[in-house]
PDB file of C-alpha atoms in Angstrom:
ATOM      1  CA  MET A   1     190.882 100.242 100.112  1.00 75.00           C
ATOM      2  CA  THR A   2     192.081 102.654 102.713  1.00 92.00           C
ATOM      3  CA  ILE A   3     190.888 105.802 104.461  1.00 95.00           C
ATOM      4  CA  VAL A   4     192.901 107.953 106.854  1.00 96.00           C
ATOM      5  CA  ASN A   5     190.621 110.639 108.293  1.00 98.00           C
ATOM      6  CA  HIS A   6     192.227 113.501 110.231  1.00 97.00           C
ATOM      7  CA  LYS A   7     189.122 115.266 111.569  1.00 98.00           C
ATOM      8  CA  TYR A   8     187.742 112.184 113.310  1.00 98.00           C
ATOM      9  CA  LYS A   9     191.153 110.521 113.607  1.00 98.00           C
ATOM     10  CA  PHE A  10     190.428 107.083 112.214  1.00 98.00           C
ATOM     11  CA  ILE A  11     192.016 104.579 109.829  1.00 97.00           C
ATOM     12  CA  PHE A  12     189.916 102.111 107.858  1.00 97.00           C
ATOM     13  CA  ILE A  13     191.523  99.180 106.045  1.00 96.00           C
ATOM     14  CA  LYS A  14     189.528  97.041 103.630  1.00 94.00           C
ATOM     15  CA  THR A  15     189.660  93.260 103.972  1.00 94.00           C
ATOM     16  CA  GLN A  16     188.499  90.689 101.415  1.00 90.00           C
ATOM     17  CA  LYS A  17     184.810  89.951 100.819  1.00 91.00           C
ATOM     18  CA  THR A  18     183.509  92.027 103.731  1.00 94.00           C
ATOM     19  CA  ALA A  19     181.486  94.815 102.027  1.00 92.00           C
ATOM     20  CA  GLY A  20     184.586  96.994 102.251  1.00 92.00           C
ATOM     21  CA  THR A  21     183.745  99.096  99.187  1.00 92.00           C
ATOM     22  CA  SER A  22     180.322  99.986 100.588  1.00 94.00           C
ATOM     23  CA  MET A  23     181.994 100.881 103.882  1.00 96.00           C
ATOM     24  CA  GLU A  24     184.546 103.153 102.232  1.00 94.00           C
ATOM     25  CA  ILE A  25     181.845 104.973 100.278  1.00 96.00           C
ATOM     26  CA  SER A  26     179.886 105.426 103.520  1.00 97.00           C
ATOM     27  CA  LEU A  27     182.909 106.750 105.414  1.00 98.00           C
ATOM     28  CA  SER A  28     183.714 109.133 102.555  1.00 97.00           C
ATOM     29  CA  LYS A  29     180.774 111.252 103.673  1.00 97.00           C
ATOM     30  CA  PHE A  30     182.822 112.345 106.685  1.00 98.00           C
ATOM     31  CA  CYS A  31     186.042 113.018 104.743  1.00 97.00           C
ATOM     32  CA  SER A  32     187.576 116.031 103.020  1.00 97.00           C
ATOM     33  CA  ASN A  33     190.334 116.641 100.495  1.00 94.00           C
ATOM     34  CA  LYS A  34     192.789 116.785 103.410  1.00 95.00           C
ATOM     35  CA  ASP A  35     192.334 113.070 104.125  1.00 96.00           C
ATOM     36  CA  ILE A  36     193.695 109.957 102.416  1.00 93.00           C
ATOM     37  CA  ILE A  37     191.141 108.050 100.344  1.00 93.00           C
ATOM     38  CA  SER A  38     192.202 105.317  97.927  1.00 88.00           C
ATOM     39  CA  LEU A  39     190.736 104.709  94.489  1.00 84.00           C
ATOM     40  CA  ILE A  40     187.929 102.219  93.975  1.00 86.00           C
ATOM     41  CA  LYS A  41     186.544 100.783  90.757  1.00 83.00           C
ATOM     42  CA  PRO A  42     185.097 103.292  88.242  1.00 82.00           C
ATOM     43  CA  SER A  43     181.528 102.027  88.652  1.00 85.00           C
ATOM     44  CA  ASP A  44     181.782 102.477  92.427  1.00 90.00           C
ATOM     45  CA  GLU A  45     183.371 105.909  92.027  1.00 90.00           C
ATOM     46  CA  ILE A  46     180.305 106.898  89.997  1.00 91.00           C
ATOM     47  CA  LEU A  47     178.110 105.933  92.953  1.00 94.00           C
ATOM     48  CA  ARG A  48     180.314 107.846  95.402  1.00 94.00           C
ATOM     49  CA  LYS A  49     180.193 110.926  93.171  1.00 94.00           C
ATOM     50  CA  LYS A  50     176.416 110.642  92.786  1.00 95.00           C
ATOM     51  CA  LEU A  51     176.094 110.702  96.579  1.00 96.00           C
ATOM     52  CA  LYS A  52     178.353 113.803  96.641  1.00 96.00           C
ATOM     53  CA  PHE A  53     180.779 112.162  99.064  1.00 97.00           C
ATOM     54  CA  GLN A  54     184.493 112.937  99.007  1.00 96.00           C
ATOM     55  CA  GLY A  55     186.288 111.092  96.211  1.00 93.00           C
ATOM     56  CA  PRO A  56     189.842 109.684  96.115  1.00 90.00           C
ATOM     57  CA  THR A  57     192.476 112.093  97.371  1.00 89.00           C
ATOM     58  CA  ASN A  58     196.094 112.157  98.595  1.00 88.00           C
ATOM     59  CA  TYR A  59     196.635 108.530  97.570  1.00 79.00           C
ATOM     60  CA  ALA A  60     199.331 109.096  94.922  1.00 71.00           C
ATOM     61  CA  TYR A  61     203.089 109.579  95.135  1.00 52.00           C
ATOM     62  CA  PHE A  62     202.958 112.797  93.151  1.00 47.00           C
ATOM     63  CA  ASN A  63     200.287 115.469  92.895  1.00 49.00           C
ATOM     64  CA  THR A  64     199.703 114.883  89.192  1.00 45.00           C
ATOM     65  CA  ASN A  65     197.566 112.781  86.883  1.00 51.00           C
ATOM     66  CA  TYR A  66     200.170 112.816  84.136  1.00 46.00           C
ATOM     67  CA  LEU A  67     202.491 109.879  84.754  1.00 47.00           C
ATOM     68  CA  PHE A  68     202.710 106.851  82.473  1.00 54.00           C
ATOM     69  CA  ASN A  69     200.247 104.158  83.560  1.00 52.00           C
ATOM     70  CA  PHE A  70     202.467 101.049  83.450  1.00 53.00           C
ATOM     71  CA  ILE A  71     200.007  98.937  85.467  1.00 56.00           C
ATOM     72  CA  GLY A  72     197.050  99.830  83.258  1.00 55.00           C
ATOM     73  CA  LEU A  73     199.061  99.022  80.118  1.00 58.00           C
ATOM     74  CA  TRP A  74     200.202  95.692  81.596  1.00 59.00           C
ATOM     75  CA  ILE A  75     196.623  94.660  82.446  1.00 64.00           C
ATOM     76  CA  PHE A  76     195.454  95.658  78.966  1.00 61.00           C
ATOM     77  CA  LEU A  77     198.227  93.694  77.222  1.00 65.00           C
ATOM     78  CA  ARG A  78     197.724  90.674  79.490  1.00 66.00           C
ATOM     79  CA  ASN A  79     194.068  90.514  78.452  1.00 67.00           C
ATOM     80  CA  LEU A  80     194.857  91.235  74.807  1.00 66.00           C
ATOM     81  CA  ILE A  81     197.153  88.190  74.675  1.00 70.00           C
ATOM     82  CA  LYS A  82     194.235  86.004  75.720  1.00 68.00           C
ATOM     83  CA  PHE A  83     192.579  86.657  72.354  1.00 68.00           C
ATOM     84  CA  ILE A  84     195.445  84.899  70.561  1.00 70.00           C
ATOM     85  CA  PRO A  85     194.457  81.379  69.429  1.00 68.00           C
ATOM     86  CA  PHE A  86     195.859  78.579  71.616  1.00 64.00           C
ATOM     87  CA  SER A  87     197.068  81.092  74.236  1.00 64.00           C
ATOM     88  CA  LYS A  88     194.875  79.445  76.880  1.00 66.00           C
ATOM     89  CA  LYS A  89     196.653  76.107  76.413  1.00 63.00           C
ATOM     90  CA  ILE A  90     200.042  77.771  76.688  1.00 63.00           C
ATOM     91  CA  LEU A  91     199.373  80.215  79.540  1.00 60.00           C
ATOM     92  CA  LYS A  92     196.770  78.027  81.315  1.00 61.00           C
ATOM     93  CA  TYR A  93     194.558  80.904  82.441  1.00 61.00           C
ATOM     94  CA  ASN A  94     190.937  80.338  83.491  1.00 63.00           C
ATOM     95  CA  ASP A  95     189.268  83.724  83.224  1.00 63.00           C
ATOM     96  CA  LYS A  96     188.018  85.206  79.975  1.00 63.00           C
ATOM     97  CA  PRO A  97     189.760  88.260  78.483  1.00 58.00           C
ATOM     98  CA  VAL A  98     188.223  91.598  79.413  1.00 58.00           C
ATOM     99  CA  LEU A  99     189.354  94.693  77.550  1.00 52.00           C
ATOM    100  CA  GLU A 100     188.544  97.782  79.564  1.00 57.00           C
ATOM    101  CA  LYS A 101     189.425 101.349  78.776  1.00 56.00           C
ATOM    102  CA  PHE A 102     192.437 102.678  80.612  1.00 52.00           C
ATOM    103  CA  LYS A 103     194.323 105.959  80.685  1.00 57.00           C
ATOM    104  CA  LEU A 104     197.902 106.005  79.420  1.00 54.00           C
ATOM    105  CA  LEU A 105     198.560 108.807  81.885  1.00 47.00           C
ATOM    106  CA  ALA A 106     197.425 108.286  85.481  1.00 50.00           C
ATOM    107  CA  PRO A 107     198.603 108.834  89.077  1.00 52.00           C
ATOM    108  CA  TRP A 108     201.096 106.431  90.630  1.00 50.00           C
ATOM    109  CA  GLN A 109     199.257 105.067  93.631  1.00 54.00           C
ATOM    110  CA  LYS A 110     200.993 105.175  96.995  1.00 57.00           C
ATOM    111  CA  ILE A 111     197.917 104.006  98.893  1.00 66.00           C
ATOM    112  CA  LYS A 112     196.154 101.237  96.966  1.00 61.00           C
ATOM    113  CA  GLU A 113     192.725  99.626  97.146  1.00 59.00           C
ATOM    114  CA  HIS A 114     193.998  96.529  98.942  1.00 65.00           C
ATOM    115  CA  ASN A 115     196.580  98.101 101.214  1.00 84.00           C
ATOM    116  CA  THR A 116     197.935  96.126 104.163  1.00 91.00           C
ATOM    117  CA  LEU A 117     198.070  97.764 107.563  1.00 94.00           C
ATOM    118  CA  GLU A 118     201.806  97.106 107.661  1.00 93.00           C
ATOM    119  CA  ASN A 119     202.316  98.882 104.354  1.00 89.00           C
ATOM    120  CA  LEU A 120     200.212 101.841 105.453  1.00 91.00           C
ATOM    121  CA  LYS A 121     202.241 102.123 108.658  1.00 93.00           C
ATOM    122  CA  LYS A 122     205.321 102.861 106.552  1.00 87.00           C
ATOM    123  CA  LYS A 123     203.573 105.622 104.611  1.00 88.00           C
ATOM    124  CA  ILE A 124     201.920 107.773 107.274  1.00 91.00           C
ATOM    125  CA  PRO A 125     203.403 109.588 110.296  1.00 92.00           C
ATOM    126  CA  GLU A 126     204.025 107.401 113.322  1.00 95.00           C
ATOM    127  CA  TYR A 127     201.775 109.626 115.455  1.00 96.00           C
ATOM    128  CA  GLN A 128     198.797 108.975 113.174  1.00 97.00           C
ATOM    129  CA  PHE A 129     199.312 105.236 113.131  1.00 97.00           C
ATOM    130  CA  ASN A 130     199.716 105.001 116.903  1.00 97.00           C
ATOM    131  CA  ASN A 131     196.901 107.348 117.886  1.00 98.00           C
ATOM    132  CA  TYR A 132     194.189 107.126 115.245  1.00 98.00           C
ATOM    133  CA  TYR A 133     191.349 104.669 115.779  1.00 98.00           C
ATOM    134  CA  LYS A 134     191.980 101.706 113.480  1.00 98.00           C
ATOM    135  CA  PHE A 135     189.232  99.384 112.338  1.00 98.00           C
ATOM    136  CA  CYS A 136     188.426  96.790 109.681  1.00 97.00           C
ATOM    137  CA  ILE A 137     185.736  94.192 108.965  1.00 98.00           C
ATOM    138  CA  VAL A 138     185.932  90.432 109.534  1.00 98.00           C
ATOM    139  CA  ARG A 139     183.564  87.728 108.336  1.00 97.00           C
ATOM    140  CA  HIS A 140     182.946  84.102 109.237  1.00 97.00           C
ATOM    141  CA  PRO A 141     185.427  82.096 107.130  1.00 97.00           C
ATOM    142  CA  TYR A 142     182.711  79.810 105.738  1.00 97.00           C
ATOM    143  CA  ASP A 143     180.666  82.770 104.519  1.00 96.00           C
ATOM    144  CA  SER A 144     183.773  84.523 103.228  1.00 96.00           C
ATOM    145  CA  MET A 145     184.768  81.498 101.156  1.00 96.00           C
ATOM    146  CA  VAL A 146     181.280  81.147  99.674  1.00 95.00           C
ATOM    147  CA  SER A 147     181.336  84.829  98.741  1.00 94.00           C
ATOM    148  CA  HIS A 148     184.794  84.377  97.208  1.00 94.00           C
ATOM    149  CA  TYR A 149     183.528  81.342  95.279  1.00 95.00           C
ATOM    150  CA  TRP A 150     180.668  83.231  93.641  1.00 92.00           C
ATOM    151  CA  TRP A 151     182.982  86.145  92.837  1.00 91.00           C
ATOM    152  CA  GLU A 152     185.399  83.826  91.016  1.00 90.00           C
ATOM    153  CA  VAL A 153     182.590  81.955  89.248  1.00 90.00           C
ATOM    154  CA  ASN A 154     181.071  85.247  88.114  1.00 87.00           C
ATOM    155  CA  LYS A 155     184.431  86.248  86.601  1.00 83.00           C
ATOM    156  CA  ASN A 156     184.706  82.838  84.887  1.00 83.00           C
ATOM    157  CA  ALA A 157     187.888  82.306  86.901  1.00 85.00           C
ATOM    158  CA  PHE A 158     186.545  79.015  88.306  1.00 90.00           C
ATOM    159  CA  ASP A 159     184.484  76.360  86.564  1.00 89.00           C
ATOM    160  CA  LYS A 160     181.071  76.257  88.242  1.00 88.00           C
ATOM    161  CA  ASN A 161     180.697  72.619  87.143  1.00 92.00           C
ATOM    162  CA  LYS A 162     183.477  71.642  89.548  1.00 94.00           C
ATOM    163  CA  SER A 163     182.691  70.940  93.198  1.00 96.00           C
ATOM    164  CA  PHE A 164     182.901  73.578  95.900  1.00 96.00           C
ATOM    165  CA  PHE A 165     185.474  71.401  97.647  1.00 97.00           C
ATOM    166  CA  GLU A 166     187.716  71.663  94.568  1.00 97.00           C
ATOM    167  CA  PHE A 167     187.462  75.423  94.881  1.00 97.00           C
ATOM    168  CA  VAL A 168     188.229  75.308  98.604  1.00 98.00           C
ATOM    169  CA  LYS A 169     191.304  73.137  98.056  1.00 97.00           C
ATOM    170  CA  LYS A 170     192.533  75.633  95.469  1.00 95.00           C
ATOM    171  CA  GLU A 171     191.626  78.918  97.157  1.00 96.00           C
ATOM    172  CA  SER A 172     191.101  78.575 100.911  1.00 97.00           C
ATOM    173  CA  TYR A 173     194.657  79.050 102.170  1.00 97.00           C
ATOM    174  CA  ALA A 174     195.475  81.760  99.619  1.00 95.00           C
ATOM    175  CA  HIS A 175     192.322  83.677 100.584  1.00 96.00           C
ATOM    176  CA  PHE A 176     193.180  83.314 104.274  1.00 97.00           C
ATOM    177  CA  LYS A 177     196.786  84.414 103.726  1.00 96.00           C
ATOM    178  CA  MET A 178     195.745  87.534 101.842  1.00 94.00           C
ATOM    179  CA  THR A 179     193.308  88.495 104.597  1.00 96.00           C
ATOM    180  CA  TYR A 180     195.837  87.707 107.328  1.00 97.00           C
ATOM    181  CA  ASP A 181     198.546  89.791 105.633  1.00 95.00           C
ATOM    182  CA  ILE A 182     196.187  92.765 105.339  1.00 95.00           C
ATOM    183  CA  MET A 183     195.295  92.689 109.040  1.00 97.00           C
ATOM    184  CA  PHE A 184     198.350  91.501 110.961  1.00 97.00           C
ATOM    185  CA  ILE A 185     201.820  92.956 111.477  1.00 96.00           C
ATOM    186  CA  SER A 186     204.423  90.403 112.561  1.00 95.00           C
ATOM    187  CA  GLY A 187     201.671  88.197 113.946  1.00 95.00           C
ATOM    188  CA  LYS A 188     200.062  90.988 115.978  1.00 96.00           C
ATOM    189  CA  LEU A 189     196.678  92.660 115.581  1.00 97.00           C
ATOM    190  CA  PHE A 190     196.796  96.461 115.919  1.00 97.00           C
ATOM    191  CA  PHE A 191     193.151  97.270 115.211  1.00 98.00           C
ATOM    192  CA  ASP A 192     191.036  98.937 117.881  1.00 98.00           C
ATOM    193  CA  LYS A 193     187.948  97.257 116.459  1.00 98.00           C
ATOM    194  CA  CYS A 194     187.355  94.371 114.067  1.00 98.00           C
ATOM    195  CA  VAL A 195     183.753  94.878 113.026  1.00 98.00           C
ATOM    196  CA  LYS A 196     181.946  91.585 112.547  1.00 98.00           C
ATOM    197  CA  TYR A 197     180.104  91.260 109.243  1.00 97.00           C
ATOM    198  CA  GLU A 198     177.421  89.322 111.109  1.00 96.00           C
ATOM    199  CA  ASN A 199     176.965  92.112 113.660  1.00 97.00           C
ATOM    200  CA  PHE A 200     177.186  95.226 111.491  1.00 97.00           C
ATOM    201  CA  GLU A 201     174.464  97.246 113.178  1.00 97.00           C
ATOM    202  CA  ASN A 202     175.774  97.002 116.749  1.00 98.00           C
ATOM    203  CA  ASP A 203     179.476  97.096 115.870  1.00 98.00           C
ATOM    204  CA  LEU A 204     179.156 100.110 113.568  1.00 98.00           C
ATOM    205  CA  LYS A 205     177.230 101.955 116.224  1.00 97.00           C
ATOM    206  CA  GLU A 206     180.155 101.295 118.581  1.00 98.00           C
ATOM    207  CA  VAL A 207     182.630 102.564 115.965  1.00 98.00           C
ATOM    208  CA  SER A 208     180.539 105.691 115.329  1.00 98.00           C
ATOM    209  CA  ASN A 209     180.491 106.492 119.043  1.00 98.00           C
ATOM    210  CA  SER A 210     184.199 105.764 119.465  1.00 98.00           C
ATOM    211  CA  ILE A 211     185.271 108.257 116.798  1.00 98.00           C
ATOM    212  CA  ASN A 212     182.466 110.758 117.533  1.00 98.00           C
ATOM    213  CA  LEU A 213     180.845 110.736 114.111  1.00 98.00           C
ATOM    214  CA  PRO A 214     177.827 113.051 113.817  1.00 97.00           C
ATOM    215  CA  GLU A 215     175.780 110.146 112.434  1.00 96.00           C
ATOM    216  CA  ASN A 216     175.662 106.401 112.953  1.00 97.00           C
ATOM    217  CA  ILE A 217     177.668 105.033 110.027  1.00 97.00           C
ATOM    218  CA  TYR A 218     175.354 102.021 109.834  1.00 97.00           C
ATOM    219  CA  ASP A 219     172.440 104.251 108.795  1.00 97.00           C
ATOM    220  CA  ILE A 220     174.436 105.280 105.721  1.00 97.00           C
ATOM    221  CA  PHE A 221     176.073 101.937 105.057  1.00 96.00           C
ATOM    222  CA  LYS A 222     172.855  99.894 104.997  1.00 94.00           C
ATOM    223  CA  ASN A 223     171.616 101.818 101.942  1.00 93.00           C
ATOM    224  CA  ILE A 224     174.769 101.443  99.837  1.00 92.00           C
ATOM    225  CA  LYS A 225     175.059  98.360  97.653  1.00 81.00           C
ATOM    226  CA  THR A 226     178.065  97.487  95.508  1.00 79.00           C
ATOM    227  CA  LYS A 227     178.964  94.172  93.820  1.00 64.00           C
ATOM    228  CA  HIS A 228     175.833  92.697  95.408  1.00 58.00           C
ATOM    229  CA  THR A 229     174.678  90.867  92.270  1.00 58.00           C
ATOM    230  CA  THR A 230     177.632  88.486  92.029  1.00 66.00           C
ATOM    231  CA  ARG A 231     176.469  86.009  94.679  1.00 73.00           C
ATOM    232  CA  LYS A 232     173.585  83.957  93.316  1.00 71.00           C
ATOM    233  CA  ASP A 233     172.925  81.952  96.486  1.00 77.00           C
ATOM    234  CA  LYS A 234     172.971  83.807  99.817  1.00 80.00           C
ATOM    235  CA  THR A 235     172.875  80.576 101.832  1.00 86.00           C
ATOM    236  CA  LEU A 236     175.772  78.347 102.893  1.00 90.00           C
ATOM    237  CA  ASN A 237     174.146  75.201 101.519  1.00 91.00           C
ATOM    238  CA  ILE A 238     176.967  74.712  99.059  1.00 94.00           C
ATOM    239  CA  ILE A 239     179.453  73.906 101.851  1.00 95.00           C
ATOM    240  CA  ASP A 240     180.084  70.199 102.482  1.00 95.00           C
ATOM    241  CA  ASN A 241     181.833  68.643 105.494  1.00 95.00           C
ATOM    242  CA  ASP A 242     185.163  68.231 103.700  1.00 97.00           C
ATOM    243  CA  SER A 243     185.115  71.924 102.777  1.00 97.00           C
ATOM    244  CA  LYS A 244     184.355  72.884 106.365  1.00 97.00           C
ATOM    245  CA  GLU A 245     187.302  70.861 107.634  1.00 97.00           C
ATOM    246  CA  LYS A 246     189.684  72.410 105.116  1.00 98.00           C
ATOM    247  CA  ILE A 247     188.492  75.962 105.801  1.00 98.00           C
ATOM    248  CA  TYR A 248     188.673  75.416 109.562  1.00 98.00           C
ATOM    249  CA  HIS A 249     192.221  74.097 109.244  1.00 97.00           C
ATOM    250  CA  ASP A 250     193.377  77.046 107.117  1.00 97.00           C
ATOM    251  CA  TRP A 251     191.498  79.764 109.035  1.00 97.00           C
ATOM    252  CA  LYS A 252     191.825  78.365 112.559  1.00 97.00           C
ATOM    253  CA  ILE A 253     193.299  81.589 113.958  1.00 97.00           C
ATOM    254  CA  PHE A 254     190.195  83.497 112.810  1.00 98.00           C
ATOM    255  CA  PHE A 255     187.837  80.952 114.356  1.00 97.00           C
ATOM    256  CA  GLU A 256     189.658  81.262 117.673  1.00 97.00           C
ATOM    257  CA  LEU A 257     190.431  84.988 117.726  1.00 97.00           C
ATOM    258  CA  PHE A 258     186.974  86.167 116.652  1.00 97.00           C
ATOM    259  CA  ASP A 259     185.011  83.390 118.348  1.00 96.00           C
ATOM    260  CA  TYR A 260     183.592  81.946 115.140  1.00 97.00           C
ATOM    261  CA  LYS A 261     181.972  78.536 115.497  1.00 94.00           C
ATOM    262  CA  LYS A 262     183.067  75.527 113.483  1.00 91.00           C
ATOM    263  CA  ASP A 263     179.486  74.240 113.374  1.00 86.00           C
ATOM    264  CA  TYR A 264     178.027  77.348 111.747  1.00 77.00           C
TER     265      TYR A 264
END
């Protein structure tokens, strides 16, 4: 998800498995309908609305809610096909079908939930990109992979009876690549601050001071919980040595750039 705030002149980009939804809801308190705020999931939008924080705005190509929702229809049909007998053997999908309500008419999103910084750069004025304070959240790769594991298991997208190492072999590099592509532009990091998941309180205080927020964003953030029931085990006990080696190999740039320890 993405926020571009003009009053406090900041850009927030969501990365994977870093409490990004909770952060966007928290930051929405300081936004108005003049800013850019991307959509989040309906259940999270309900929470944002309940808190009376600014909802999604200026994220679509056109100022209308009445355009045909091709993406919503595609997702619906893709899940509908999964109910056909023997479709799993043919299509080889792992997750169970989920039929959710969707609107046939909806905005065409210009700024999406998982927007890369490079993509956003193309869609906002150069002055804003160059001068606004840009920040995101990073997380120790081991912890990120465990969080990703429980998310996939919860969706029935990965068989929990298989080993964690099997999951790491399947998902580690893809998860790294998605995170890398969100954060980097041509191999360069343009963020003013990469908030460490492990150091939220101190780093968010620094961010709040840097952009002159009237409140410490951490004081809001710490009370907002989304998707927090998907991870059954908060420890890293599931990680074996082979998994550590694979994750370290795939995520080496994150270990080095953000001073994360291999023996964590």
